[in-house]
mmCIF file of C-alpha atoms in Angstrom:
data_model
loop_
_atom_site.group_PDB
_atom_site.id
_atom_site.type_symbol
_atom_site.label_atom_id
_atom_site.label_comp_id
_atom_site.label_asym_id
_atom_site.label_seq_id
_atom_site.Cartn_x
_atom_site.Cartn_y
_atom_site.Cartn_z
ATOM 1 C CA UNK G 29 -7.053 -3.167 23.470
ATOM 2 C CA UNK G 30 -10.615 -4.324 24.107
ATOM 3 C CA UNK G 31 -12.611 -6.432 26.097
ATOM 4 C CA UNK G 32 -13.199 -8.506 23.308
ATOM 5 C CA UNK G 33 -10.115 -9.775 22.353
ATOM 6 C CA UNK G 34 -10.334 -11.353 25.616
ATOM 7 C CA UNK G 35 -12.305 -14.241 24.275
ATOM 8 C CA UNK G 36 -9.670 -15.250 21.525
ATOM 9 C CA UNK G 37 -6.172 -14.887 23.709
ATOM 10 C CA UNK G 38 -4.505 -17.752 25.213
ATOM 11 C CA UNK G 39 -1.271 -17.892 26.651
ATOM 12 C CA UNK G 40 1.376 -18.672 24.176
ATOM 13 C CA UNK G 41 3.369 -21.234 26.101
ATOM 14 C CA UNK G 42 0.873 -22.779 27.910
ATOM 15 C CA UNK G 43 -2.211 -22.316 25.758
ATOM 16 C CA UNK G 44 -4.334 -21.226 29.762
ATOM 17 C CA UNK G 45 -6.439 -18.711 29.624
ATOM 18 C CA UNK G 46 -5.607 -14.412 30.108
ATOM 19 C CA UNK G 47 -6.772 -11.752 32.470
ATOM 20 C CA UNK G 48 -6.012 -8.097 32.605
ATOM 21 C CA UNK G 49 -3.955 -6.759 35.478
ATOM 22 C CA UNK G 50 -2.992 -3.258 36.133
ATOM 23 C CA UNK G 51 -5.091 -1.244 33.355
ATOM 24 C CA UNK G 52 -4.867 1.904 32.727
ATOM 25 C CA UNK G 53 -7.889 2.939 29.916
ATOM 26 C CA UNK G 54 -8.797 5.678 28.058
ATOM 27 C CA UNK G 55 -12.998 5.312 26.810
ATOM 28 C CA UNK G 56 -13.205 1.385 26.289
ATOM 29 C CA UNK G 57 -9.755 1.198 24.850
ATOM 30 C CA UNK G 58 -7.043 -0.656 27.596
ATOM 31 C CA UNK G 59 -4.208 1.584 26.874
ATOM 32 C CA UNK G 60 -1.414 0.158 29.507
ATOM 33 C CA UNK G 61 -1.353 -3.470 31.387
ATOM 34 C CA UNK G 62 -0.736 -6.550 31.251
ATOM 35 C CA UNK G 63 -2.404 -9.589 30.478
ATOM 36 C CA UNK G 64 -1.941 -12.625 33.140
ATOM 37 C CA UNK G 65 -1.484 -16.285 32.963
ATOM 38 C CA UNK G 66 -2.040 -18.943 35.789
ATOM 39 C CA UNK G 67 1.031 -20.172 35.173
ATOM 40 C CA UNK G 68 2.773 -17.317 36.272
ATOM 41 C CA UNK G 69 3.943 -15.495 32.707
ATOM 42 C CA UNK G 70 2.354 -12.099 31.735
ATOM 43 C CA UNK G 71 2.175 -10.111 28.694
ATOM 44 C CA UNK G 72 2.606 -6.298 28.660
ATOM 45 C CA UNK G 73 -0.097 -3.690 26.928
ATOM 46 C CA UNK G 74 1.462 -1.134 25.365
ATOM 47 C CA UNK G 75 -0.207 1.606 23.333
ATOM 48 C CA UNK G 76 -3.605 -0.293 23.273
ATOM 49 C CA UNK G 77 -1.886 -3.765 21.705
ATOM 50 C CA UNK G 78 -0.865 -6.865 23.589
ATOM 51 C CA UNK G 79 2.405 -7.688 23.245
ATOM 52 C CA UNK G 80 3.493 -11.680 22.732
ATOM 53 C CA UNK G 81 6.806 -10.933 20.945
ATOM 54 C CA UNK G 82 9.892 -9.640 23.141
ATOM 55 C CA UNK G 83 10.864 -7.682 19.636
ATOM 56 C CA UNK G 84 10.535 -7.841 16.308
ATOM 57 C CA UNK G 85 13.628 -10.215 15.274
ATOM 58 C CA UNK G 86 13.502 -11.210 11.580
ATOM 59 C CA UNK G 87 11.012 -8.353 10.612
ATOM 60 C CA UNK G 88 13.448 -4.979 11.374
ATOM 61 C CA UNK G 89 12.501 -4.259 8.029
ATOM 62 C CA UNK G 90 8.860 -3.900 8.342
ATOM 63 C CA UNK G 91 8.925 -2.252 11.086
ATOM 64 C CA UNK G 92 11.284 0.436 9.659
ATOM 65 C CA UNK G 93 9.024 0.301 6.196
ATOM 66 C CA UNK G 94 5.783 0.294 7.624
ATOM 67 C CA UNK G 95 6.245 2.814 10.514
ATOM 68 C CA UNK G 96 8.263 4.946 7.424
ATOM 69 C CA UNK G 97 5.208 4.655 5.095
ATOM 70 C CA UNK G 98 2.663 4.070 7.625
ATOM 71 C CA UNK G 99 -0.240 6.173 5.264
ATOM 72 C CA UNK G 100 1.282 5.676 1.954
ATOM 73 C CA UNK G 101 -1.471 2.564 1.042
ATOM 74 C CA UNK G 102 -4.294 3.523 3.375
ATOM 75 C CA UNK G 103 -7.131 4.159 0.830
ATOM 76 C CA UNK G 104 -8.534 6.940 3.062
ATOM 77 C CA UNK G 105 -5.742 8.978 2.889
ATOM 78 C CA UNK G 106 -4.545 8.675 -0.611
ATOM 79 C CA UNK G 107 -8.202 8.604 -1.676
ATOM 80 C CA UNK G 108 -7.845 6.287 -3.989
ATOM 81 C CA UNK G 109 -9.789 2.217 -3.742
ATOM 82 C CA UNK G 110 -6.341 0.460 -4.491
ATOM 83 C CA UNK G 111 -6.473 -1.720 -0.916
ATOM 84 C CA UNK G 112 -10.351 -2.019 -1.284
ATOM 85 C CA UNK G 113 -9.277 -3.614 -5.048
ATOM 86 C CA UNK G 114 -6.169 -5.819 -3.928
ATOM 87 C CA UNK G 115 -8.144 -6.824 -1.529
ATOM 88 C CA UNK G 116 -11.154 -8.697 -3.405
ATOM 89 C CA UNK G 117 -8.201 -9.653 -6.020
ATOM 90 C CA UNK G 118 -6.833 -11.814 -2.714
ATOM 91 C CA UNK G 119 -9.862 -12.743 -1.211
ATOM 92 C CA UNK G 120 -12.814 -12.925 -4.099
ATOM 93 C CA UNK G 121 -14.670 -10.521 -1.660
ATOM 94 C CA UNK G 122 -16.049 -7.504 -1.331
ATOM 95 C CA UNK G 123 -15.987 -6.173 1.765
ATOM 96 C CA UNK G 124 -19.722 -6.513 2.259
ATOM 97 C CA UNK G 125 -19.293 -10.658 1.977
ATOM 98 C CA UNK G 126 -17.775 -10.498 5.518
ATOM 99 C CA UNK G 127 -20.784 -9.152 7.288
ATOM 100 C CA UNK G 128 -21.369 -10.296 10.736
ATOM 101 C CA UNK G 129 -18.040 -12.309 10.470
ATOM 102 C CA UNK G 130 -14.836 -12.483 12.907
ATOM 103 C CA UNK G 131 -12.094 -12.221 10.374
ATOM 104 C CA UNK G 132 -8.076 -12.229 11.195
ATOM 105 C CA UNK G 133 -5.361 -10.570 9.122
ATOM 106 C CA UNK G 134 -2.084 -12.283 9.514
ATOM 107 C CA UNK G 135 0.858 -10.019 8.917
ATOM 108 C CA UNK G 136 -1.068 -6.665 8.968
ATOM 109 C CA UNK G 137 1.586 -4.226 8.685
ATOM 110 C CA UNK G 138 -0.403 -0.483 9.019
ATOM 111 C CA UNK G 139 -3.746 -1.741 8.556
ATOM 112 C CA UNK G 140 -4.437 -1.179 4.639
ATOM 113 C CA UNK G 141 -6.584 -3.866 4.456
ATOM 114 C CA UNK G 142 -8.194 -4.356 8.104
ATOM 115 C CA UNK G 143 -9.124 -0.456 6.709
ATOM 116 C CA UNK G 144 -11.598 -2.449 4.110
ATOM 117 C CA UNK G 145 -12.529 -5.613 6.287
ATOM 118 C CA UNK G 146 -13.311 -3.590 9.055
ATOM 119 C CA UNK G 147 -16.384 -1.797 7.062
ATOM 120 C CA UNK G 148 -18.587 -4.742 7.454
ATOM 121 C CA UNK G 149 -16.686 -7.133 9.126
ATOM 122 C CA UNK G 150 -18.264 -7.653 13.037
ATOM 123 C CA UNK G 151 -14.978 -7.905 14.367
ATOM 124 C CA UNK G 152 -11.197 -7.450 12.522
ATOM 125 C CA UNK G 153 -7.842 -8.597 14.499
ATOM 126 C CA UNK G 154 -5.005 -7.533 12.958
ATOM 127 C CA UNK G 155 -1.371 -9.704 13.827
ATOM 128 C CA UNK G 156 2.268 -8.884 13.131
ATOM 129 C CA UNK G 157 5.322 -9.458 14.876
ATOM 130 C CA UNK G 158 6.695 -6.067 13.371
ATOM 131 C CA UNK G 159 6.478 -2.582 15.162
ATOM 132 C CA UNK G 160 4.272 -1.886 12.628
ATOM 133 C CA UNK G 161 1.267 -2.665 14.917
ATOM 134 C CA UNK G 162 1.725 1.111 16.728
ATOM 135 C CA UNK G 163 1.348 2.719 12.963
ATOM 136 C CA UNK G 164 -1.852 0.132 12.310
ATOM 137 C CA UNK G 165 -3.657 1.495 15.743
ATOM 138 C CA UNK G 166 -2.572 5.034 15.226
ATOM 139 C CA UNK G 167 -4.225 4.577 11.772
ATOM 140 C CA UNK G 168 -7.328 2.565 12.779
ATOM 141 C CA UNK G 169 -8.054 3.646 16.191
ATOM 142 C CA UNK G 170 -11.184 4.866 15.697
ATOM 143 C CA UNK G 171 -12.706 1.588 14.224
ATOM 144 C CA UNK G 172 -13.853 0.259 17.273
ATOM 145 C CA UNK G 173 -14.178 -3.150 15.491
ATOM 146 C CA UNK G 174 -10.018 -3.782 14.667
ATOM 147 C CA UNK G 175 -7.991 -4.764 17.262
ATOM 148 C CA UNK G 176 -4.563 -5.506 16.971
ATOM 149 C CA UNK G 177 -1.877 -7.573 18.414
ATOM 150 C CA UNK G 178 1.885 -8.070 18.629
ATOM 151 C CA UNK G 179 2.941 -11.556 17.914
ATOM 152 C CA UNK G 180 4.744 -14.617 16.124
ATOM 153 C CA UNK G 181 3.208 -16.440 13.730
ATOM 154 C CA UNK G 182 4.656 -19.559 15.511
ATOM 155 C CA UNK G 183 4.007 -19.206 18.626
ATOM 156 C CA UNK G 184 0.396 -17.235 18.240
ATOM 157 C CA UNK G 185 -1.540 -16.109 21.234
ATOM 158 C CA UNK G 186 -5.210 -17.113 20.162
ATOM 159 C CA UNK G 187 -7.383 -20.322 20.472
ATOM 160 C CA UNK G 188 -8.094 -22.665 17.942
ATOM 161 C CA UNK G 189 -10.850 -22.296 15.185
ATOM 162 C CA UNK G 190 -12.046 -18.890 16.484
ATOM 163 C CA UNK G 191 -11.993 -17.374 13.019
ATOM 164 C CA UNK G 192 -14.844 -16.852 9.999
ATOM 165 C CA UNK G 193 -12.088 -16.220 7.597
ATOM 166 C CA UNK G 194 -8.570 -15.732 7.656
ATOM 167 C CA UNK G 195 -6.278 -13.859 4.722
ATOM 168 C CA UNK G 196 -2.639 -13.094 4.758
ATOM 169 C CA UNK G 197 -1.508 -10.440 1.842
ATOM 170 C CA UNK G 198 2.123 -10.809 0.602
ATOM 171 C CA UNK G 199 3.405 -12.128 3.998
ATOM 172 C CA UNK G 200 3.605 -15.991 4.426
ATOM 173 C CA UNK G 201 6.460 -15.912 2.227
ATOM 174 C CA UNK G 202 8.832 -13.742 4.354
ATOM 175 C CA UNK G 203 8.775 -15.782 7.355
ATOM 176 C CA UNK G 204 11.483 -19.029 7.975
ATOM 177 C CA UNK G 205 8.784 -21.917 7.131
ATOM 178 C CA UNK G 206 6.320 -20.417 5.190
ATOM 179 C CA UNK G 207 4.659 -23.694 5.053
ATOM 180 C CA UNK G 208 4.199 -24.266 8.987
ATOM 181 C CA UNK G 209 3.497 -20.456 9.063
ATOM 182 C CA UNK G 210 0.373 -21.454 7.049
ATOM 183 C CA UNK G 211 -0.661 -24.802 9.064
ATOM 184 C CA UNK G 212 -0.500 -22.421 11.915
ATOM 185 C CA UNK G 213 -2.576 -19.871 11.373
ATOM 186 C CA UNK G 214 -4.746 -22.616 9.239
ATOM 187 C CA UNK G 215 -5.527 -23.917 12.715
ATOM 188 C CA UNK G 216 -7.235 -21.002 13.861
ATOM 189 C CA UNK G 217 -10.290 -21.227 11.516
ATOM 190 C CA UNK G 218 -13.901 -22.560 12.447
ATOM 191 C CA UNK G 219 -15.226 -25.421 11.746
ATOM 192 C CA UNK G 220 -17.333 -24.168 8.818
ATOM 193 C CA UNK G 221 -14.467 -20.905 8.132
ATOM 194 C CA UNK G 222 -12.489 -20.004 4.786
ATOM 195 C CA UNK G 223 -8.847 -18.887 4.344
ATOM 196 C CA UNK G 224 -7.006 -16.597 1.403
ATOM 197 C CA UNK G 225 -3.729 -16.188 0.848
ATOM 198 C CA UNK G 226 -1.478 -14.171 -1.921
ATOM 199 C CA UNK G 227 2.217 -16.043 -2.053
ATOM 200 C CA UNK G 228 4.982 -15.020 -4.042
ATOM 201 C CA UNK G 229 5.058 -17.338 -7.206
ATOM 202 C CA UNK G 230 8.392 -18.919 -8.397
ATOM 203 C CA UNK G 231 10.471 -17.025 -11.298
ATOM 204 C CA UNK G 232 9.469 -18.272 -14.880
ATOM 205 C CA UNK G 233 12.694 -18.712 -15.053
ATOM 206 C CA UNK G 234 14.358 -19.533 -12.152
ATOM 207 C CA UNK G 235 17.816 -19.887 -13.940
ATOM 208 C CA UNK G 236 18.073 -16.156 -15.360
ATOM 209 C CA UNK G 237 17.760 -14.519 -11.815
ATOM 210 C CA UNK G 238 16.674 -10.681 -12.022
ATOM 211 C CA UNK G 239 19.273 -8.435 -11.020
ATOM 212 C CA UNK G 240 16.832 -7.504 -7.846
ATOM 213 C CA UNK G 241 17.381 -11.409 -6.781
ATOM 214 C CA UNK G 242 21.072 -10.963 -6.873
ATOM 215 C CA UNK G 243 21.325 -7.494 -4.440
ATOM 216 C CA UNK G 244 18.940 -9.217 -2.467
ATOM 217 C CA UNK G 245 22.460 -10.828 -1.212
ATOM 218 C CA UNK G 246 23.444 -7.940 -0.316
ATOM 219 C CA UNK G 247 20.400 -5.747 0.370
ATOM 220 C CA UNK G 248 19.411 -7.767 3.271
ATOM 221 C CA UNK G 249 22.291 -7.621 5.545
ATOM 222 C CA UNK G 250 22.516 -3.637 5.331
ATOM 223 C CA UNK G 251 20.713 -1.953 7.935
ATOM 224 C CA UNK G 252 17.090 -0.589 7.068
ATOM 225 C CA UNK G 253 17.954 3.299 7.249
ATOM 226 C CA UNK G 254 20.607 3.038 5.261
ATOM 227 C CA UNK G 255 18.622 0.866 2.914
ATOM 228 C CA UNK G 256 16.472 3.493 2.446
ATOM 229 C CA UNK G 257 18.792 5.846 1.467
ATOM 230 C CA UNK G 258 19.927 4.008 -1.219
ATOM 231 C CA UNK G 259 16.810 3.000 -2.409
ATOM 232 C CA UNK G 260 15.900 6.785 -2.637
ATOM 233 C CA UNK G 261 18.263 7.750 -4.497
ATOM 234 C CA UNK G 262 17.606 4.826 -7.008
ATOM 235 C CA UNK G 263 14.564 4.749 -7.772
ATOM 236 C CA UNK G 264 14.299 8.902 -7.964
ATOM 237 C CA UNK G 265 16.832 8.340 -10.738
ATOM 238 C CA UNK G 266 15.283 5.116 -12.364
ATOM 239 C CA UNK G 267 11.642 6.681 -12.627
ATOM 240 C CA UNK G 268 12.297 8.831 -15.906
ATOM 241 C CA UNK G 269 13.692 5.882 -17.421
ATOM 242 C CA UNK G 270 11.182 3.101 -16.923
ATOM 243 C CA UNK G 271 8.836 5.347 -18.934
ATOM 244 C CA UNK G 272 10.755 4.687 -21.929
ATOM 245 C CA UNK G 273 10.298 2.106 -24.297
ATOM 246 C CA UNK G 274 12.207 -1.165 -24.728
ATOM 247 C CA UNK G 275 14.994 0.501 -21.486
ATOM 248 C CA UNK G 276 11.902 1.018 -19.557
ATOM 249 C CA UNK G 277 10.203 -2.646 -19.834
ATOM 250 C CA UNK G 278 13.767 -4.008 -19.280
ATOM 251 C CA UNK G 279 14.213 -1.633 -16.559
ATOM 252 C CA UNK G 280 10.783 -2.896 -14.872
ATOM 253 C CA UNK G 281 11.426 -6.189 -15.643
ATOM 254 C CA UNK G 282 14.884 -7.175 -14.545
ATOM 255 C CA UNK G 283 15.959 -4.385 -12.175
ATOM 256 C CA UNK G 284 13.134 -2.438 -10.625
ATOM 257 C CA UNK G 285 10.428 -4.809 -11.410
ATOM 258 C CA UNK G 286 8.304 -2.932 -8.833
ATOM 259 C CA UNK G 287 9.301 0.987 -8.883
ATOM 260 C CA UNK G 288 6.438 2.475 -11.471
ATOM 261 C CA UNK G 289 2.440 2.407 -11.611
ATOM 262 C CA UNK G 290 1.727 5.017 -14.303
ATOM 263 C CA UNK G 291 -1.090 4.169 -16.123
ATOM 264 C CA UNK G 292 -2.233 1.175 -13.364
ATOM 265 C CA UNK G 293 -2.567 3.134 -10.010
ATOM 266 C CA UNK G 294 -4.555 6.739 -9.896
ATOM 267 C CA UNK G 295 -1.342 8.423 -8.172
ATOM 268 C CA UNK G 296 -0.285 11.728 -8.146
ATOM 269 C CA UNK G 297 3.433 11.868 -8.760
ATOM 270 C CA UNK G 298 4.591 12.658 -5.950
ATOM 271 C CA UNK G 299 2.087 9.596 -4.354
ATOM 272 C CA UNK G 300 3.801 7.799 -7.340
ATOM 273 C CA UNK G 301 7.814 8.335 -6.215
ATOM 274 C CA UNK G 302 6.926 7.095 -2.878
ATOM 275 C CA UNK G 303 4.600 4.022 -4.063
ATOM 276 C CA UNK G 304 7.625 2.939 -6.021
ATOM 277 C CA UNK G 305 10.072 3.670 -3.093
ATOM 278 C CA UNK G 306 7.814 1.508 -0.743
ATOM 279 C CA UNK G 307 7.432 -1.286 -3.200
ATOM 280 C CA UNK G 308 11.040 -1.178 -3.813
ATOM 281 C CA UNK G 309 12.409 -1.430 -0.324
ATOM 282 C CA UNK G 310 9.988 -3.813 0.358
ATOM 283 C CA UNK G 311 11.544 -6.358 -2.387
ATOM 284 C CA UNK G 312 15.078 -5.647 -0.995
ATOM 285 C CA UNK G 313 14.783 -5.404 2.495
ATOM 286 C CA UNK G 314 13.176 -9.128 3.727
ATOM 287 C CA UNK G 315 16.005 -11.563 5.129
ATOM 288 C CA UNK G 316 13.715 -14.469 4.076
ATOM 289 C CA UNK G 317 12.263 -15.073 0.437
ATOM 290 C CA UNK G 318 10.608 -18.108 -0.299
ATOM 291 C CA UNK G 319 8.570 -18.604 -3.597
ATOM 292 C CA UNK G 320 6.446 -21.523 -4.604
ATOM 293 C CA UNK G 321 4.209 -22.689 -7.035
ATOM 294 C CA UNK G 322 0.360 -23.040 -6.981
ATOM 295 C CA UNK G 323 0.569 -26.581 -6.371
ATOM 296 C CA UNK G 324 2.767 -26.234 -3.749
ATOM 297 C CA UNK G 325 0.604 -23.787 -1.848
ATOM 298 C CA UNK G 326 -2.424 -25.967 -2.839
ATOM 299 C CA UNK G 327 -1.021 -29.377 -1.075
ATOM 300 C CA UNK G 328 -0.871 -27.225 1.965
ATOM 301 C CA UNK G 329 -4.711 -26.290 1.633
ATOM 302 C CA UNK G 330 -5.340 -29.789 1.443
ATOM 303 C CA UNK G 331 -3.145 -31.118 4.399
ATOM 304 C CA UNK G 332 -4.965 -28.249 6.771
ATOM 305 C CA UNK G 333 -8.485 -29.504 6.077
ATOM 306 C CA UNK G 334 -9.295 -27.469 2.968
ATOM 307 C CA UNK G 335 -11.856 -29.365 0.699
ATOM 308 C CA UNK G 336 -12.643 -26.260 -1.764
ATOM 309 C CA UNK G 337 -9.724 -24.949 -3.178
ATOM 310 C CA UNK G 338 -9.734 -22.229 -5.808
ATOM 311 C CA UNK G 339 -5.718 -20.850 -6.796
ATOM 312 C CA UNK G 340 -5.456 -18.608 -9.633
ATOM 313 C CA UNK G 341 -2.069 -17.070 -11.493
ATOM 314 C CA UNK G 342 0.325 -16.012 -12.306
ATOM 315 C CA UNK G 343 0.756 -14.662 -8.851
ATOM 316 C CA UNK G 344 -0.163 -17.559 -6.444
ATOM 317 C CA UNK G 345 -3.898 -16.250 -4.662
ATOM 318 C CA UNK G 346 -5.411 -19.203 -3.256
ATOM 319 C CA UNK G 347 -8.237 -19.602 -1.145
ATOM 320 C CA UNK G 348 -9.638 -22.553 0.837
ATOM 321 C CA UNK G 349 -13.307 -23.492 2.658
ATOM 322 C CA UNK G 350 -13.523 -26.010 4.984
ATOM 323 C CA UNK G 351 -17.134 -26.468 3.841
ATOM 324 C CA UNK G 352 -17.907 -26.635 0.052
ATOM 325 C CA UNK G 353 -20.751 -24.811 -0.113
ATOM 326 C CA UNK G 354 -18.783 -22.045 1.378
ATOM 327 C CA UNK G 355 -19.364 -18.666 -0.879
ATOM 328 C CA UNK G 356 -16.198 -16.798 0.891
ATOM 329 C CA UNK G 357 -13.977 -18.380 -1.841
ATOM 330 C CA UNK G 358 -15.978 -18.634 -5.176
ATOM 331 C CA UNK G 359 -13.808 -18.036 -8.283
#
């Protein structure tokens, strides 16, 4: 932790303002502590992040997956610009369009895209409730512009409207009320700030549920190792046969709608089995699930105070200005 995520942390119960007790620091970086409330709660430092969240409850899974796979998506290390790409798909940025800004990830599992915010951004804070925090810092610790944080998305640790721009990748979706999950973190942009969000759409046809949908019933109440395991073993198997026509596209379709990128992503095969084995566990493993439409997700834009609006599909990627001469969310 550094000094400067002093100027954004509140207590979570009573909103008062933090200070740092018993530090221990390596360089700038606040390695051990705590942080300190007037009323009389305090918040431990643990390998450099503040901790809000007692554990990681509902998100086992991610921490499991992310600590598992904590390189597998990092653009620097598979030298590929997949993130860099997903991410102006999300946002409608490139990285250089959040110079000088204070921008916050919400839900940012090992850091693939505070990676590509960070490059211009002034300052990045990363948030998850998940463990996944301690891969993010061991991955990102020599940014000196990310900072990261352990916390709930309803019960967040960070004044109001302190934010230039918000996203949240793939995540809003996986909590108990997406929709107050949104107003919440909505809450913490400026006055004059922009928000983007990708949100799993609703089935084309929600009737004819993929076989994926129906494991999920199962898949979600086995523990995360052993999830894995079986997941291995799966997709290992099912990657020869999604490259064949007709059993392939029903293969990718139906049952492993996630497990193969050949001819999308620039992976090595090896970089390709595990891709597939993340994606696939990742589909499987959340307890919660909760698709919507674009118009849904748009109505929620609106109730938070979004005048500019721009949602595109099929996936749901919508992005919101408070201001409409914004340029953070042009089309």
């Amino acid at each position: 932790m550094r000094d400067f995520l002093l100027d954004f942390l509140i207590c979570p119960s009573c909103k008062g303002r933090l200070k740092i007790i018993e530090s221990e620091n390596s360089g700038t970086d606040i390695e051990t502590g705590a942080l300190s409330c007037y009323c009389g709660r305090q918040y431990p430092i643990r390998n450099g992040i503040p901790r809000f969240a007692a554990s990681d409850g509902y998100v086992a899974n991610f921490s499991f997956e992310w600590n598992r796979f904590r390189r597998t998506q990092l653009d620097s290390f598979n030298k590929t610009d997949i993130s860099a790409k997903r991410f102006k798909e999300v946002t409608g940025l490139e990285s250089e369009g959040l110079k000088d800004k204070i921008v916050l990830e919400i839900g940012c599992g090992m850091g693939r895209f505070l990676e590509i915010a960070a490059k211009n951004a002034r300052e990045v804070v990363g948030i998850d409730l998940s463990f996944s925090v301690d891969a993010a810092r061991d991955n990102l610790r020599h940014l000196p512009n990310v900072h990261l944080i352990q916390a709930d998305i309803f019960n967040l640790p960070l004044a109001r409207h302190g934010f230039d721009f918000i996203y949240s990748i793939g995540v809003l979706h996986h909590t108990p009320d997406p929709k107050r999950a949104f107003l919440n973190l909505a809450s913490l942009v400026s006055g004059d700030g922009a928000i983007a969000i990708w949100y799993s759409p609703r089935p084309r046809f929600p009737l004819l549920p993929r076989a994926t949908n129906i494991a999920r019933f199962f898949t979600t109440k086995i523990q995360p190792g052993l999830l894995f395991n079986i997941v291995n073993g799966l997709v290992a198997l099912a990657l020869p046969f999604v490259r064949i026509p007709f059993i392939g596209r029903f293969l990718k379709g139906w049952i492993f709608p996630v497990c193969d990128y050949k001819g999308e992503l620039p992976l090595n095969k090896q970089q390709l089995l595990e891709w597939s084995i993340l994606d696939t566990f990742d589909l499987l493993s959340p307890r919660y699930l909760y698709p919507r439409t674009s118009g849904e997700i748009k109505d929620w834009f609106n109730e938070a105070g979004f005048p500019k609006i721009v949602t595109l599909k099929p996936d749901v990627v919508a992005r919101g200005a408070r201001k409409k001469e914004s340029v953070l969310c042009a089309a």
